Amino acid sequence: MLYPILLDYYLYFCFALLAITWFGRGANPSLRTNLFYGYGLISALGFLLALDWMGGVIFGLILLELGRHLRRWLDKKAAQLKK
């Protein structure tokens, strides 16, 4: 069920990954730039070479980035509860 969605909206998922990376990694600009270039390269290669499985990779990277933000938010809430 997820596979056709990943194929149909591949470019949107790629742009979402780049946006999440750009806005979420603002604290370290050099890392943000390197990840931005790397994710852009992966996205472009997957699109140009028509690698269907690359949609799953992009989706997984989105989940990893969002999980990182969720973990940071939960750690901040736990620190507030300890006070």
PDB file of C-alpha atoms in Angstrom:
ATOM      1  CA  MET A   1       0.000   0.000   0.000  1.00  0.00           C
ATOM      2  CA  LEU A   2       2.830   2.409   0.789  1.00  0.00           C
ATOM      3  CA  TYR A   3       4.916   1.457  -2.261  1.00  0.00           C
ATOM      4  CA  PRO A   4       2.693   3.115  -4.928  1.00  0.00           C
ATOM      5  CA  ILE A   5       2.464   6.250  -2.788  1.00  0.00           C
ATOM      6  CA  LEU A   6       6.256   6.391  -2.533  1.00  0.00           C
ATOM      7  CA  LEU A   7       6.569   6.113  -6.306  1.00  0.00           C
ATOM      8  CA  ASP A   8       3.844   8.624  -7.160  1.00  0.00           C
ATOM      9  CA  TYR A   9       5.021  11.296  -4.742  1.00  0.00           C
ATOM     10  CA  TYR A  10       8.770  10.660  -4.924  1.00  0.00           C
ATOM     11  CA  LEU A  11       9.713  14.261  -5.663  1.00  0.00           C
ATOM     12  CA  TYR A  12       7.483  15.594  -2.901  1.00  0.00           C
ATOM     13  CA  PHE A  13       9.122  13.257  -0.408  1.00  0.00           C
ATOM     14  CA  CYS A  14      12.549  14.389  -1.622  1.00  0.00           C
ATOM     15  CA  PHE A  15      11.642  18.041  -1.173  1.00  0.00           C
ATOM     16  CA  ALA A  16      10.178  17.272   2.258  1.00  0.00           C
ATOM     17  CA  LEU A  17      13.423  15.569   3.300  1.00  0.00           C
ATOM     18  CA  LEU A  18      15.457  18.549   2.141  1.00  0.00           C
ATOM     19  CA  ALA A  19      13.148  20.993   3.947  1.00  0.00           C
ATOM     20  CA  ILE A  20      13.219  18.992   7.192  1.00  0.00           C
ATOM     21  CA  THR A  21      17.007  18.838   6.986  1.00  0.00           C
ATOM     22  CA  TRP A  22      17.359  22.542   6.220  1.00  0.00           C
ATOM     23  CA  PHE A  23      15.148  23.756   9.058  1.00  0.00           C
ATOM     24  CA  GLY A  24      15.993  21.022  11.558  1.00  0.00           C
ATOM     25  CA  ARG A  25      19.774  21.130  11.406  1.00  0.00           C
ATOM     26  CA  GLY A  26      20.243  24.876  11.794  1.00  0.00           C
ATOM     27  CA  ALA A  27      22.497  24.587  14.851  1.00  0.00           C
ATOM     28  CA  ASN A  28      25.388  23.125  12.841  1.00  0.00           C
ATOM     29  CA  PRO A  29      25.562  24.800   9.401  1.00  0.00           C
ATOM     30  CA  SER A  30      28.423  22.700   8.021  1.00  0.00           C
ATOM     31  CA  LEU A  31      26.656  19.431   8.869  1.00  0.00           C
ATOM     32  CA  ARG A  32      23.415  20.818   7.464  1.00  0.00           C
ATOM     33  CA  THR A  33      25.120  21.715   4.188  1.00  0.00           C
ATOM     34  CA  ASN A  34      26.794  18.308   3.894  1.00  0.00           C
ATOM     35  CA  LEU A  35      23.545  16.452   4.616  1.00  0.00           C
ATOM     36  CA  PHE A  36      21.676  18.714   2.195  1.00  0.00           C
ATOM     37  CA  TYR A  37      24.139  17.907  -0.601  1.00  0.00           C
ATOM     38  CA  GLY A  38      24.129  14.208   0.233  1.00  0.00           C
ATOM     39  CA  TYR A  39      20.356  13.910   0.360  1.00  0.00           C
ATOM     40  CA  GLY A  40      20.090  15.939  -2.841  1.00  0.00           C
ATOM     41  CA  LEU A  41      22.550  13.612  -4.571  1.00  0.00           C
ATOM     42  CA  ILE A  42      20.674  10.523  -3.399  1.00  0.00           C
ATOM     43  CA  SER A  43      17.366  12.031  -4.519  1.00  0.00           C
ATOM     44  CA  ALA A  44      18.689  13.047  -7.932  1.00  0.00           C
ATOM     45  CA  LEU A  45      20.316   9.680  -8.601  1.00  0.00           C
ATOM     46  CA  GLY A  46      17.175   7.838  -7.597  1.00  0.00           C
ATOM     47  CA  PHE A  47      15.095  10.009  -9.897  1.00  0.00           C
ATOM     48  CA  LEU A  48      17.444   9.991 -12.895  1.00  0.00           C
ATOM     49  CA  LEU A  49      18.225   6.280 -12.741  1.00  0.00           C
ATOM     50  CA  ALA A  50      14.573   5.409 -12.018  1.00  0.00           C
ATOM     51  CA  LEU A  51      15.463   3.404  -8.935  1.00  0.00           C
ATOM     52  CA  ASP A  52      12.068   2.559  -7.487  1.00  0.00           C
ATOM     53  CA  TRP A  53      13.446   1.363  -4.171  1.00  0.00           C
ATOM     54  CA  MET A  54      14.993   4.779  -3.550  1.00  0.00           C
ATOM     55  CA  GLY A  55      11.547   6.042  -2.493  1.00  0.00           C
ATOM     56  CA  GLY A  56      11.768   3.777   0.536  1.00  0.00           C
ATOM     57  CA  VAL A  57      15.234   5.083   1.342  1.00  0.00           C
ATOM     58  CA  ILE A  58      14.016   8.686   1.170  1.00  0.00           C
ATOM     59  CA  PHE A  59      11.021   7.820   3.358  1.00  0.00           C
ATOM     60  CA  GLY A  60      13.312   6.126   5.877  1.00  0.00           C
ATOM     61  CA  LEU A  61      15.571   9.179   6.003  1.00  0.00           C
ATOM     62  CA  ILE A  62      12.526  11.366   6.639  1.00  0.00           C
ATOM     63  CA  LEU A  63      11.537   9.106   9.538  1.00  0.00           C
ATOM     64  CA  LEU A  64      15.063   9.270  10.959  1.00  0.00           C
ATOM     65  CA  GLU A  65      15.109  13.074  10.807  1.00  0.00           C
ATOM     66  CA  LEU A  66      11.662  13.334  12.397  1.00  0.00           C
ATOM     67  CA  GLY A  67      12.630  10.784  15.058  1.00  0.00           C
ATOM     68  CA  ARG A  68      15.652  12.885  15.923  1.00  0.00           C
ATOM     69  CA  HIS A  69      13.410  15.915  16.479  1.00  0.00           C
ATOM     70  CA  LEU A  70      10.953  13.857  18.532  1.00  0.00           C
ATOM     71  CA  ARG A  71      13.765  12.510  20.726  1.00  0.00           C
ATOM     72  CA  ARG A  72      15.108  16.019  21.349  1.00  0.00           C
ATOM     73  CA  TRP A  73      11.624  17.245  22.269  1.00  0.00           C
ATOM     74  CA  LEU A  74      11.030  14.295  24.612  1.00  0.00           C
ATOM     75  CA  ASP A  75      14.401  14.824  26.298  1.00  0.00           C
ATOM     76  CA  LYS A  76      13.529  18.468  26.859  1.00  0.00           C
ATOM     77  CA  LYS A  77      10.168  17.504  28.384  1.00  0.00           C
ATOM     78  CA  ALA A  78      11.833  14.920  30.639  1.00  0.00           C
ATOM     79  CA  ALA A  79      14.304  17.543  31.846  1.00  0.00           C
ATOM     80  CA  GLN A  80      11.400  19.862  32.655  1.00  0.00           C
ATOM     81  CA  LEU A  81       9.669  17.135  34.665  1.00  0.00           C
ATOM     82  CA  LYS A  82      12.816  16.517  36.729  1.00  0.00           C
ATOM     83  CA  LYS A  83      12.924  20.161  37.843  1.00  0.00           C
TER      84      LYS A  83
END
